[in-house]
Structure formats: structure tokens, C-alpha cells
Coordinates of C-alpha atoms and ligand atoms in Angstrom, one line a residue:
X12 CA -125.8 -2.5 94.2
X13 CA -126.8 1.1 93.1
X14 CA -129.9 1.1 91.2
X15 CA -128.8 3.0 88.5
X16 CA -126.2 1.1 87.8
X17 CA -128.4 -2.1 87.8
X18 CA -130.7 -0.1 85.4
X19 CA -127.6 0.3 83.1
X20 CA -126.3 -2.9 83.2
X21 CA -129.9 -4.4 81.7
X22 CA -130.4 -1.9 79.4
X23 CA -126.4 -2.9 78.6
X24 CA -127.4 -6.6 78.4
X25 CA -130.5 -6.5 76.7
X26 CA -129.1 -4.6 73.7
X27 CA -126.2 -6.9 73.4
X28 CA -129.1 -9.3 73.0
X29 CA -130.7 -7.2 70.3
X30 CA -127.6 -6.8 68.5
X31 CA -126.9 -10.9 68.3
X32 CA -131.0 -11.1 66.9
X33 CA -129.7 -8.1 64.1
X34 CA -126.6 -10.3 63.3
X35 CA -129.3 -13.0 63.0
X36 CA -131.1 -10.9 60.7
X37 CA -128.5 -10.0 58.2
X38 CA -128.0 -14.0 58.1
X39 CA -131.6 -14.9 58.0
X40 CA -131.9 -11.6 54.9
X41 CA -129.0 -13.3 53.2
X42 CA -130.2 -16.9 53.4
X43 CA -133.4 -15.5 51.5
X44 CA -132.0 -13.3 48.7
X45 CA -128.2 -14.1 47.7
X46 CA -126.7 -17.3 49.1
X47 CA -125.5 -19.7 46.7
X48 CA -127.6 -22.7 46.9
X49 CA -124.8 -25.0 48.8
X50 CA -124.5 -22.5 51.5
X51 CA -127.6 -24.2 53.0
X52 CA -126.4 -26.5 55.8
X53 CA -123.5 -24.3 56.9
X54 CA -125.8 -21.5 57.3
X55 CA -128.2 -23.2 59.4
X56 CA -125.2 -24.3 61.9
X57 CA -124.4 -20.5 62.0
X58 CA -128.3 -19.6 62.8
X59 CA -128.3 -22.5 64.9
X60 CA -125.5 -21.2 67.0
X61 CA -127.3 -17.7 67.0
X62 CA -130.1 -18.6 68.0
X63 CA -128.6 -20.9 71.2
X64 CA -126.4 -18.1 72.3
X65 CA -129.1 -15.8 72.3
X66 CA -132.1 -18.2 74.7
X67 CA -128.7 -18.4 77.1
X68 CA -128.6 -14.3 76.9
X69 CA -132.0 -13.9 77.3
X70 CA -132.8 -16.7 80.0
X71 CA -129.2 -16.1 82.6
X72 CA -129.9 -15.7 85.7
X73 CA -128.1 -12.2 86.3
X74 CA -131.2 -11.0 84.4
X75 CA -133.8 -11.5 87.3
X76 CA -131.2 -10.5 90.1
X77 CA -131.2 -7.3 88.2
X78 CA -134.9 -7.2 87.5
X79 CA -135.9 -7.6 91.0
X80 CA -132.7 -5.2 92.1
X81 CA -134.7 -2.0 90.2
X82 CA -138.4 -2.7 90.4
X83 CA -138.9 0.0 93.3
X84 CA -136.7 2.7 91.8
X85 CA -138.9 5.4 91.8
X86 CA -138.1 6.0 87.9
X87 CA -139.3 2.2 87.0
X88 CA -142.5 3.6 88.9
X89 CA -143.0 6.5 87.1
X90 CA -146.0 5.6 85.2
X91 CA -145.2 6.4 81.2
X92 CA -141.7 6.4 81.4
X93 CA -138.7 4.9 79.7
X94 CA -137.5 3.3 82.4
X95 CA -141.0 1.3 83.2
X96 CA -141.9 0.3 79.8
X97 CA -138.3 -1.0 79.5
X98 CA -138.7 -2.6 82.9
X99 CA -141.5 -4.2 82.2
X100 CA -141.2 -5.5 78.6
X101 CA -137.9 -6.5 79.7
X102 CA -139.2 -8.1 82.4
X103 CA -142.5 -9.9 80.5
X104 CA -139.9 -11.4 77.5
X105 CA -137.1 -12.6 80.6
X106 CA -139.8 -14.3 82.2
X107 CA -141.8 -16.5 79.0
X108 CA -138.3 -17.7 78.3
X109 CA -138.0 -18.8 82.0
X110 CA -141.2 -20.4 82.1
X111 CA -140.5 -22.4 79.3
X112 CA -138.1 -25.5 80.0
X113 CA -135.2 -25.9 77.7
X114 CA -136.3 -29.3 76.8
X115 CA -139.6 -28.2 75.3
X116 CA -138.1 -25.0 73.5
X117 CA -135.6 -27.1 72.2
X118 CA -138.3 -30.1 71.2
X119 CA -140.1 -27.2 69.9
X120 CA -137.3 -25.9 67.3
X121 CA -136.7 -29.6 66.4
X122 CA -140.1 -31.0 65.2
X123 CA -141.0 -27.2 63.7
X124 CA -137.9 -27.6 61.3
X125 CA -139.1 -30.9 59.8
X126 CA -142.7 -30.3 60.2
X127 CA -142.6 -27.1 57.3
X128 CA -140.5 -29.7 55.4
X129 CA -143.5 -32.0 55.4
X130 CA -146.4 -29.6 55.7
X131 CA -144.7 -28.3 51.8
X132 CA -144.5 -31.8 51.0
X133 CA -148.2 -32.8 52.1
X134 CA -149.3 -29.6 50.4
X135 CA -147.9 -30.1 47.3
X136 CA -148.9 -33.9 47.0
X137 CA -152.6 -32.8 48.9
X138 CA -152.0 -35.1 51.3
X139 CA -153.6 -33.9 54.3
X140 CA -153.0 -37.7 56.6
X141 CA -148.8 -36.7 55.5
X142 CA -148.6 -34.1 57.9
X143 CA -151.5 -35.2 60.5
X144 CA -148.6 -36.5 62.5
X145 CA -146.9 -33.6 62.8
X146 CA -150.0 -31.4 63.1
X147 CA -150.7 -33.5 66.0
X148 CA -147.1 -33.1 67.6
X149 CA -147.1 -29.2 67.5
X150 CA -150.4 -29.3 69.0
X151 CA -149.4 -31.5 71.5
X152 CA -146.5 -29.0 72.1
X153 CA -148.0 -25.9 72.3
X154 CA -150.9 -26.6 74.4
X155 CA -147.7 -28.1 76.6
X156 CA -146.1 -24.2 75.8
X157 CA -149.5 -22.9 77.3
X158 CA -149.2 -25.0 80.3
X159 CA -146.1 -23.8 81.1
X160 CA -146.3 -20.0 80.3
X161 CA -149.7 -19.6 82.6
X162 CA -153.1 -17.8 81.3
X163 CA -156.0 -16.2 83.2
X164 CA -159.0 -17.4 81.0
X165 CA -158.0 -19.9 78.4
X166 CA -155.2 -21.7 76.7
X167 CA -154.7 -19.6 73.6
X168 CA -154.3 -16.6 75.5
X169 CA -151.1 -17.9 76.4
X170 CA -149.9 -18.2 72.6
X171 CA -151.7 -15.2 71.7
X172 CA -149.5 -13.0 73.9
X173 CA -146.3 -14.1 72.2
X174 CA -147.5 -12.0 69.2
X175 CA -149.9 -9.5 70.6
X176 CA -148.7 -8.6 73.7
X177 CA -151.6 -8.6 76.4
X178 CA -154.1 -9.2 74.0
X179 CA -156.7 -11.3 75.2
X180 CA -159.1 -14.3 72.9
X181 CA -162.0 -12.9 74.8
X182 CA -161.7 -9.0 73.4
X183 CA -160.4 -10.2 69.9
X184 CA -163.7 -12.7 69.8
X185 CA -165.8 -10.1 70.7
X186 CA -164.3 -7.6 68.2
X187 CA -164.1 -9.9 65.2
X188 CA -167.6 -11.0 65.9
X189 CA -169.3 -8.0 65.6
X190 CA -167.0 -7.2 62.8
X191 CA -168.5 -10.8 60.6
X192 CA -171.4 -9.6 61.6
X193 CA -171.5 -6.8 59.8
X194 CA -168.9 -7.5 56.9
X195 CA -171.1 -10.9 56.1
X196 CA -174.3 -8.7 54.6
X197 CA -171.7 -6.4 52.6
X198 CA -170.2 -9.2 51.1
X199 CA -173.4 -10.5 50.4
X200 CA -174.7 -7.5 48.9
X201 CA -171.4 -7.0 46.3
X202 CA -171.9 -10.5 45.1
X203 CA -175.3 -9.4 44.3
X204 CA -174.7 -6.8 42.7
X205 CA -173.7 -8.5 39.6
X206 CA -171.0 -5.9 38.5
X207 CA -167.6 -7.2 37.8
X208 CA -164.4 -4.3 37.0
X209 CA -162.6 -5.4 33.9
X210 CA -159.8 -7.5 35.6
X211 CA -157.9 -8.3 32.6
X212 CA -156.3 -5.2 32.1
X213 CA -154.3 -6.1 35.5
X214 CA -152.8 -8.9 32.9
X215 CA -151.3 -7.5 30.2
X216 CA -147.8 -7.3 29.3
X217 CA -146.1 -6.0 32.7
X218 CA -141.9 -5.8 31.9
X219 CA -139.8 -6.8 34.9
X220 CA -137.7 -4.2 34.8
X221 CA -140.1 -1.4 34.8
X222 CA -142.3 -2.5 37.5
X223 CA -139.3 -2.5 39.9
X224 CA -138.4 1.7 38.5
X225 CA -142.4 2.3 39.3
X226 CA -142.4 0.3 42.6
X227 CA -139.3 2.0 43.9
X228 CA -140.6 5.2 43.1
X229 CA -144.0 4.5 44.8
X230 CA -141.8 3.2 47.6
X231 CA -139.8 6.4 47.8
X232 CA -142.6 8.2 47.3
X233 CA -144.7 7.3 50.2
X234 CA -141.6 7.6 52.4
X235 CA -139.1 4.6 52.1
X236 CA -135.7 5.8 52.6
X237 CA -133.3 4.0 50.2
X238 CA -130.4 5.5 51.9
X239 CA -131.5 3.6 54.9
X240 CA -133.2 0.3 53.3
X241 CA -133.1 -1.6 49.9
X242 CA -135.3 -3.4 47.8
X243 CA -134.6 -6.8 46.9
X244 CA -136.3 -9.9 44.9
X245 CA -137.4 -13.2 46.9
X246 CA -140.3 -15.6 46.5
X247 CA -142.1 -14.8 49.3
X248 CA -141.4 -10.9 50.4
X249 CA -140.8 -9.6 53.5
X250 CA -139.5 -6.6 55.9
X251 CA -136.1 -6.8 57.9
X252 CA -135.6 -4.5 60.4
X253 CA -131.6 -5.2 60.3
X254 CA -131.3 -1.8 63.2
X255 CA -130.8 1.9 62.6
X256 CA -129.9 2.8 59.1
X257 CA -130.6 -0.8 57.5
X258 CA -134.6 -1.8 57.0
X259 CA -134.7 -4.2 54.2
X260 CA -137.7 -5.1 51.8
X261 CA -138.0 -7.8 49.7
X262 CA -140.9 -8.2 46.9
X263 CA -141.4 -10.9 43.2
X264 CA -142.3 -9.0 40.0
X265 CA -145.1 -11.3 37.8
X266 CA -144.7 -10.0 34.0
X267 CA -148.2 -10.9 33.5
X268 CA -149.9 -9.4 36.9
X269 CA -149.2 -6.0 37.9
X270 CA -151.2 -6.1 41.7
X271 CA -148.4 -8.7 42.9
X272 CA -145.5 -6.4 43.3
X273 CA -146.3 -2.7 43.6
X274 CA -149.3 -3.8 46.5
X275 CA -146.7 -6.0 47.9
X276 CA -144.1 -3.0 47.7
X277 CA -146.1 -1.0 49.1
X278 CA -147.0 -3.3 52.0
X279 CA -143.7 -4.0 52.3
X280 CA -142.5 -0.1 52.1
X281 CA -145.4 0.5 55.1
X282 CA -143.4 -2.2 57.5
X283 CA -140.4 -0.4 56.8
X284 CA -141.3 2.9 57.3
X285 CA -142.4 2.1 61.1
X286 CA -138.6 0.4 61.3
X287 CA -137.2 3.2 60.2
X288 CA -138.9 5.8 62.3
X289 CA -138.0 3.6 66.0
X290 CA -135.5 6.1 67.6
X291 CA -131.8 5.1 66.7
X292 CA -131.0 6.3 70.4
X293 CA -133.1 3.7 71.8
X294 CA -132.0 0.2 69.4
X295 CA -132.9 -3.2 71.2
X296 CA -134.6 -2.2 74.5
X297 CA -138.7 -1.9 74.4
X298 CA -139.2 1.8 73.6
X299 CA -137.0 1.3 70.5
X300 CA -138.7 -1.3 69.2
X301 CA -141.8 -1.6 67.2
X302 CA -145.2 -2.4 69.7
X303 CA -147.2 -5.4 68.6
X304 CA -146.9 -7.5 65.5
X305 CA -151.0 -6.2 64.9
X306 CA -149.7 -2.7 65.0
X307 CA -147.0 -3.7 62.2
X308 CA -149.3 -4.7 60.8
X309 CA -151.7 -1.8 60.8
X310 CA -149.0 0.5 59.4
X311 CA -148.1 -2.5 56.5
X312 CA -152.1 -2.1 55.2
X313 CA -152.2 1.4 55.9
X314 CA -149.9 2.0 53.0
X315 CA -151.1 -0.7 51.0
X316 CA -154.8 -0.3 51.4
X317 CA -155.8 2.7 52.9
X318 CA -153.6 4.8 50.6
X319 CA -152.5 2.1 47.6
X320 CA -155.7 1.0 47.0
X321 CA -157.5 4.5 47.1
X322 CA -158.8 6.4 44.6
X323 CA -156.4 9.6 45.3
X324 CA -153.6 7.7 45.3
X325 CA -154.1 6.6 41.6
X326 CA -154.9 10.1 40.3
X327 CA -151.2 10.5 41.0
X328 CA -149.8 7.6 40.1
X329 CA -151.8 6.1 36.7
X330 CA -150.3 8.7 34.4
X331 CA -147.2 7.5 35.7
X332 CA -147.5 4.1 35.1
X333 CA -149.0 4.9 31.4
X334 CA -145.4 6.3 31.0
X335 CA -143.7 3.3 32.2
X336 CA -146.4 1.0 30.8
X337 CA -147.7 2.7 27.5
X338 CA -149.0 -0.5 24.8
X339 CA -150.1 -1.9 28.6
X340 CA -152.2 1.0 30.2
X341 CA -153.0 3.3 27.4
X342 CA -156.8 2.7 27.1
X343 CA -157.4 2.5 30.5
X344 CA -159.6 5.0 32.3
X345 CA -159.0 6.0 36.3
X346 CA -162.4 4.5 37.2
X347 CA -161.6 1.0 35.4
X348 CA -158.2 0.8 36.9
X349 CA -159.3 1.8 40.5
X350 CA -162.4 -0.7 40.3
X351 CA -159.8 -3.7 39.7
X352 CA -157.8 -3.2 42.1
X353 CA -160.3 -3.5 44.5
X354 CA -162.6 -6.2 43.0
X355 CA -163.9 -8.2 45.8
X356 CA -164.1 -12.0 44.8
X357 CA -164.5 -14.8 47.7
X358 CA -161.9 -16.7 47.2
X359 CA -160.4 -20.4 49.0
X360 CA -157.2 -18.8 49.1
X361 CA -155.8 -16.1 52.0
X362 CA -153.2 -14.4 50.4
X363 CA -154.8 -13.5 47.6
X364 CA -158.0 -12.5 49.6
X365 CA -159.5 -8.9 48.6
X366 CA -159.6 -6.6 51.5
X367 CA -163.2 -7.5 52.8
X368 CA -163.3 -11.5 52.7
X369 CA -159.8 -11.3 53.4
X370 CA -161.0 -10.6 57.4
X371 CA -162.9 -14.1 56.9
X372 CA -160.5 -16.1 56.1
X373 CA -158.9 -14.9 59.4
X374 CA -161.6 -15.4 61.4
X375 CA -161.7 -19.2 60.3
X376 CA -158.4 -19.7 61.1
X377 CA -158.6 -18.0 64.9
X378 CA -161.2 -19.9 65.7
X379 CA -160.0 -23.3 64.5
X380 CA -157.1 -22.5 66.5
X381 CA -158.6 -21.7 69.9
X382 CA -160.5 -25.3 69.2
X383 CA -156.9 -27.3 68.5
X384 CA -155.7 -25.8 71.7
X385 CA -158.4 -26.1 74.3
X386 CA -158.9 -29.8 72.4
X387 CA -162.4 -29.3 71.4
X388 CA -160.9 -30.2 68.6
X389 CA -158.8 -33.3 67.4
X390 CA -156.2 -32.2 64.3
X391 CA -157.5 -35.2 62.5
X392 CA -160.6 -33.3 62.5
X393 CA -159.1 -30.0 61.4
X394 CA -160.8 -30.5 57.5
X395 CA -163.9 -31.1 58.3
X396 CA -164.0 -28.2 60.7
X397 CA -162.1 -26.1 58.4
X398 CA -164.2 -27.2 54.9
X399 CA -167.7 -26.5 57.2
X400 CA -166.6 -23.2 58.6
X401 CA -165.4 -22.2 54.8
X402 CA -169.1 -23.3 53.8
X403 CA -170.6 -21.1 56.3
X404 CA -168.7 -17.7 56.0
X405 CA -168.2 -18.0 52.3
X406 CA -171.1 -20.0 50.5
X407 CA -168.2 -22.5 49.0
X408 CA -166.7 -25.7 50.4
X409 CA -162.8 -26.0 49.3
X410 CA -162.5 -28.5 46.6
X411 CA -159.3 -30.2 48.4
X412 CA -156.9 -29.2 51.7
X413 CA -154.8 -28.0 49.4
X414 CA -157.2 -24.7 49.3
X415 CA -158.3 -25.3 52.4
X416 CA -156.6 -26.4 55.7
X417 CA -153.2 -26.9 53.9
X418 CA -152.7 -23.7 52.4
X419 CA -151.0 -21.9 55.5
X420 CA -147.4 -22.2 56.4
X421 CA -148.1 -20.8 60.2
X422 CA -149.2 -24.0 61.6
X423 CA -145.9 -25.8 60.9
X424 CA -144.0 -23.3 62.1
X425 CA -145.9 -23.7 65.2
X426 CA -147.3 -19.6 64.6
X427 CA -150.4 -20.7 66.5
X428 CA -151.9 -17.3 67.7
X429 CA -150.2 -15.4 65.0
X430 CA -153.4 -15.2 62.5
X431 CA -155.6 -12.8 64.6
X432 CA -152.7 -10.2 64.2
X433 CA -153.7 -9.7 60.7
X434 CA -157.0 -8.2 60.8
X435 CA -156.2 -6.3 64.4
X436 CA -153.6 -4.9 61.9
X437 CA -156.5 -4.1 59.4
X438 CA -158.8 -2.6 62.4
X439 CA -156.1 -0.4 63.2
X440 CA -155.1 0.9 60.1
X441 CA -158.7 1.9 59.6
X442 CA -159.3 3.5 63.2
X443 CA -155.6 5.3 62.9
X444 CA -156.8 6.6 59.5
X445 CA -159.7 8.2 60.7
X446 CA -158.0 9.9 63.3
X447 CA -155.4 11.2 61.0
X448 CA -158.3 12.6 58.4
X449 CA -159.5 14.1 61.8
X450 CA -156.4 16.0 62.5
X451 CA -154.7 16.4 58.7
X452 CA -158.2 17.8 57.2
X453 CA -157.8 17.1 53.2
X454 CA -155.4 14.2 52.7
X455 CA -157.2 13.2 49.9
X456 CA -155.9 16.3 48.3
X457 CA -152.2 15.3 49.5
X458 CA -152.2 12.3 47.7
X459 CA -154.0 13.5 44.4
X460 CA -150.6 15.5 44.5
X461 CA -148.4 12.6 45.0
X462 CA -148.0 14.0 48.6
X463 CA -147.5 11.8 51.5
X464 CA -145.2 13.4 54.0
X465 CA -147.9 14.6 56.4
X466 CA -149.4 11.3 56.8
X467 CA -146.1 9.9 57.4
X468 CA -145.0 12.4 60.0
X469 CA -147.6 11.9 61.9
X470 CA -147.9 7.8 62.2
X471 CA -144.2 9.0 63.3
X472 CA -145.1 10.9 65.5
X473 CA -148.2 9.0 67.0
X474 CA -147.6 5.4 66.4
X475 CA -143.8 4.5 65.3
X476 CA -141.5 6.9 68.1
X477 CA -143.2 5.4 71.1
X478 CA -142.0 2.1 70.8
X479 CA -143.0 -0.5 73.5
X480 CA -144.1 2.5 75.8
X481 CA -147.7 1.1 76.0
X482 CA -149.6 -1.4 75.0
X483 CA -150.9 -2.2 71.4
X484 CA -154.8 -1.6 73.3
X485 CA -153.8 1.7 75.2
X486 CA -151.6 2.7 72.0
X487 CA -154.9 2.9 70.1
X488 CA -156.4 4.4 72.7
X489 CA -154.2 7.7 72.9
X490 CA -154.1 8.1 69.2
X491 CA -157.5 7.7 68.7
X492 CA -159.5 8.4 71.6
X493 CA -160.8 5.4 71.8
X494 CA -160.8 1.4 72.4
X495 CA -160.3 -0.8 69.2
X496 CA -163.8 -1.1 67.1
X497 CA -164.9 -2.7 64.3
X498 CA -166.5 0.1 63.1
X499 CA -164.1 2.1 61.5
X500 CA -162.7 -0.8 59.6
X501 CA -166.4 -1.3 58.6
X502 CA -167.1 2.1 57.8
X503 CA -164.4 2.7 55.5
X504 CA -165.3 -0.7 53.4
X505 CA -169.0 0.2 52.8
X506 CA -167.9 4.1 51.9
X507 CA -165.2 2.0 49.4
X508 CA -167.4 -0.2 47.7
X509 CA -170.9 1.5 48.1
X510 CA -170.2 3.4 44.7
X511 CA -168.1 0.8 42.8
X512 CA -171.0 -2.0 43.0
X513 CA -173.7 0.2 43.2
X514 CA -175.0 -0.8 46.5
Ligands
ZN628 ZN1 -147.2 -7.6 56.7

């Protein structure tokens, strides 16, 4: 067989793949915002269906014939292009479904499904012992999932790389380390501090109606394209990345609590944005597709922190929301508005985590999980661990597992090494940033204006176009120069809070 045609018939075949996963999407989007109720159990027959005919896609045999058919073509060797980051993402996915017998995938899908049925249950109740058993089944699984899939250095790597593609435990320890180590004193010193913003004016009367006119505007503002994407309500909000032309963002408006929905529009928007910027050309094969869920991630709190949360950014928009807001937001001065929404409070619970203890919280969790999987630690056990740790990083033991160890959904899911991907995300976001201030000059100055196109074309330009083409590690290094650090991240929190608390 000709190579080229070998190359064409993967690429073929991989975005027929793609385009089953975006009918799965539309399903999945649907399921979430407008299905009647009773729609339930046929739905899941349909994803169920979906999601079979697209492991037998992914896992045929024709796939390796091909992949070993154009490995020496000297264009799959030509370091940095197309046709070798396709080759070998293509390549890395074919070969972790291989790995993985059918049997345990499908044991896997099986006990997942009623575990986040009983992990809501045993959460609600506070009933840790309810979901022990399962705890201890998707354990027992995924360190079987580990097995299978191979790792150099230690279990978790294995899982890790599902998520953060050839990210390794011993670089993300070494990085989160030194980043508690530093972050720990700060913390310590805000609480100190004794100053409090006024936190009650994020808790006045909020109407429905105009919160979603202001978010969309902040949305289309920072570079949402509606004529591509829509904005749609659902408990817990989320990004779909349907294909080209169709990104979809969910978010929940609280009458009573401003932060919840324009922060999580804006995080939502920042997601989107990156979705919307993967070349059309290139839908379903690796350089069309978004890098590393941590990278997502990066360009999610880049919008909602970096720039949401900044002072700039409110100089714009307050007077605005005094126009949508008046009886709410009249009395309110700049500085008391941009001190509450960054108040830093240690808290039990993740989500609602300020950007500084929000890193701890992850930390906890990455470290439990490494423990689960190499068995150092028994899921019976997972409390105790979790309640101690708590103690240690935030001077407070959880009051029940309800705050503490049961507060995630991840674990029922069987997301083990999915956690870490949220603060690389934050680490990104802050090391991208400073490159951009490097090249832009005075974004501040943008955004006082209401400006954000600059910043936007050039995350397009630097982190969304290239796709899979490298790596999420050597990604950050040609944007930035440099390997991933703490320090930025670090940098840009003491330069944030150094004036609000005084410290
Ligand atoms: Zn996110």
C-alpha cells in the first residue's frame, strides 16, 4: 500500500471517529439542558450504543496495520509536522484502548454508572461506609487499568496520562511542592491580616434575567462568538465543544449571589474560546484538537481569574453592572467590589475555593490519590487521611465527609488523575499571562477600555491553533521560554493580594 494513501485513510477513519464523539456530544448537551424528564432511559440506550460503536472504531485492527504501514514516511519523521503529531497522538490513543481488555473497560463503565448513584446518595445521607464498597471497587479497577496500560516510574502515571498527556507524578510533585511551599506562608499571612472586604454586597438582590444580559455581554465581550456557541442554563455548567461552528456553554444564575454566574461565564466563555479557535480544517485528528485537559484549563482561569477577577477588568465593567443592577450596586465603590471578589477565606469546600487555597485543596486530593493507587493507602482509610491532610494544609479538620472526602464527584466516576489538571491549568494561566504582558506591553490599559481582542488573538495564535502538535510541557515551553514553574502563578498572587490585605 502507498503511504499516502495509508496516511489518508487514518486521518479518514479517525475523523469518522471524532464525528461519532460530536454526535455524542449534542446527545450528552441535550441530556443536560432540555430533555424532558422521561427521556432518561432511552437516552442512555442511545449513548450506550455511541459509545460501543465508537471503542470498536477506535480499537479495529485496520488501525495498527495502518499505523505501522506509515511510521517511516519521511513526512511522519519530520519533526513538528502535521503528519507526526497526528501520527503519534493517533497512535498513543489506538494503543491505551488496545492495552486495555474489553472486559475491564466494560467492568469499568458498569460499576462507574452505579457508583455516582451511590456516591450522591452516601453524600447526601453523610454516609461515608455507603459508598466504601464502591470506592474500593474503582480502586481495585484502576490500579488493574494501570497494570494493563504500562508506566515507567509509578502506578498513577499511568492514569495521569489519560488526562495530561505525558505528564509525569514525579514533575507535577515536584512543581506543586514548591508551589505549597510558598503559597502556605501567603495564606498564613492574609489570615493575619485581620482585614475582611465587605462580602455582603455580593448578596443583594441579583434579578435572573439581568445577570444573564450582563454575563452574555461579558461573554461576548471577552471574545465568545454567539454566532458560533450559545449560552444555556444547567445545574452544574460546562463547555461543549460540539465541532466547528457549535461550542456550547452552560452556566446557573443565583438571585441572591452575583460571583456564581458571571465567574462561571466567564470560565465557561474561556473554554470556549480555545474550542472555537482549533482550525475548522483540521476537526477530529490531533492538531485540531485542543492539547491537554491542564491547558483547557489554563485558558478557562485565564479568563476568569487573570482577567475577571482583575482590577482593570472591573473599571470597565462595574458602571455597567450599576446600569443593570442600580438599587443592587449603587453605593458600591470599585475598591470594595474588587476586594470581594477576591476575598481569600479557607474553606472545606473545592469549588467554592478562592484562587490561592483553592491550589490546596488540589494538592490534597493528588496526593491521596497517588496513595489509593500504589496501595499505601486502604479506601477505608481515605477520611482519616483526608481529615489529617485538611488539618495540616488548612488549620481546620472537616466537621463530616460530607465537606471532606465526599464532596467530589471525580472519584465515582473513576476520574482518578484528573485533579492535578486543575492547578497545572492555574500554573499555566499565570506563566502564559506573563508572557503575553511581555509581548502586548499595557494590557491593563486594554481592559480598562473594555478591550480584549489582543489578548485573545494571541492565546490564538500561541496556544489554541496548534492543537496536539506538542506536548502540554514543550507547549509552555515555546510560548514562554520556559519549563512550567510555580513562580509565576506565585508571583502574580502576592502582587494580587499584597495591597488588598495590607501585607
Ligand atoms: Zn474548567
Amino acid at each position: 500500500m502507498d503511504k499516502d494513501q495509508a496516511y489518508a485513510e487514518l486521518i479518514q477513519r479517525t475523523k469518522e471517529h471524532a464525528l461519532l464523539g460530536s454526535c455524542a456530544s449534542v446527545l450528552g448537551w441535550d441530556e443536560r439542558t432540555y430533555m424532558p424528564h422521561e427521556g432518561s432511559t432511552h437516552r442512555s440506550e442511545q449513548m450506550g450504543l455511541l459509545a460501543r460503536l465508537s471503542h470498536e472504531m477506535l480499537t479495529q485492527p485496520r488501525i495498527g496495520e495502518l499505523l505501522a504501514e506509515v511510521q517511516d514516511d519521511p513526512q511522519v519523521k519530520l519533526k513538528d509536522s502535521n503528519h507526526a503529531a497526528n501520527v503519534r497522538e493517533i497512535k498513543r490513543a489506538y494503543e491505551r484502548a488496545v492495552k486495555l481488555p474489553k472486559e475491564l473497560v466494560e467492568e469499568l463503565a458498569r460499576v462507574t454508572t452505579r457508583a455516582q448513584q451511590a456516591w450522591q446518595e452516601a453524600r447526601q445521607a453523610n454516609d461515608f461506609q455507603a459508598f466504601l464498597p464502591w470506592l474500593e471497587k474503582i480502586v481495585h479497577l484502576k490500579r488493574q487499568e494501570s497494570q494493563a496500560i504500562g508506566f515507567q516510574a509509578t502506578p498513577y502515571d499511568a492514569l495521569l496520562d489519560e488526562y495530561e498527556p505525558g505528564a509525569t507524578t514525579d514533575e507535577i510533585s515536584r512543581v506543586f511542592a514548591a508551589l505549597r511551599a510558598d503559597l502556605a506562608p501567603l495564606i498564613a499571612e492574609i489570615a493575619a491580616s485581620g482585614r475582611k472586604p465587605k462580602r455582603d454586597i455580593l448578596e443583594r438582590e441579583y434579578p435572573v434575567d439581568r445577570q444573564e444580559v450582563f454575563g452574555k455581554e461579558a461573554a461576548a465581550a471577552i471574545g465568545f462568538n454567539f454566532q458560533a456557541g450559545r449560552l444555556d442554563v444547567t445545574t452544574h455548567p460546562f463547555c461543549s465543544g460540539v465541532g466547528p461552528g457549535d461550542v456550547r456553554i452552560t452556566t446557573r444564575y443565583n438571585p441572591r449571589h452575583f460571583n456564581e454566574s458571571i465567574f462561571g461565564i466567564l470560565h465557561e466563555a474561556g473554554h470556549a474560546i480555545y474550542e472555537q479557535a482549533l482550525p475548522a480544517e483540521h476537526f477530529g485528528v490531533p492538531v485540531g484538537s485542543a492539547c491537554s485537559l491542564g491547558i483547557h484549563e489554563s485558558q478557562s482561569r485565564m479568563w476568569e481569574n487573570q482577567v475577571g477577577r482583575g482590577r482593570p477588568f472591573w473599571e470597565h465593567f462595574l458602571p455597567k453592572a450599576k446600569q443593570a443592577f442600580p438599587s443592587a450596586l449603587q453605593d458600591v465603590a470599585l475598591d470594595d467590589w474588587y476586594f470581594a471578589v477576591n476575598d481569600v477565606q479557607p474553606s472545606f469546600v473545592r469549588v467554592e475555593a478562592d484562587e490561592a487555597t483553592y491550589n490546596l485543596h488540589i494538592i490534597l486530593r493528588f496526593e491521596l490519590e497517588q496513595a489509593l493507587i500504589s496501595g499505601d493507602l486502604l479506601p477505608q482509610d481515605a477520611p482519616a487521611a483526608w481529615n489529617e491532610k485538611f488539618q495540616q494544609s488548612f488549620q481546620l479538620t472537616p466537621p463530616n465527609d460530607k465537606l471532606g472526602c465526599l464532596q467530589d464527584i471525580h472519584w465515582s466516576m473513576g476520574g482518578i488523575g484528573y485533579f492535578p489538571t486543575y492547578t497545572l491549568g492555574n500554573l499555566y494561566a499565570a506563566q502564559f499571562m506573563d508572557q503575553a504582558r511581555q509581548d502586548l506591553g499595557d494590557l491593563d490599559g486594554d481592559f480598562r477600555r473594555g478591550e480584549f481582542g489582543r489578548l485573545k488573538n494571541w492565546l490564538n495564535e500561541k496556544v489554541h491553533r496548534p492543537g496536539q502538535r506538542w506536548r502540554a510541557g514543550e507547549l509552555c515551553q515555546r510560548v514562554t521560554g520556559k519549563p512550567l514553574s510555580h513562580q509565576p502563578l506565585l508571583r502574580y498572587l502576592r502582587g494580587k493580594y499584597a495591597p488588598l490585605y495590607g501585607i
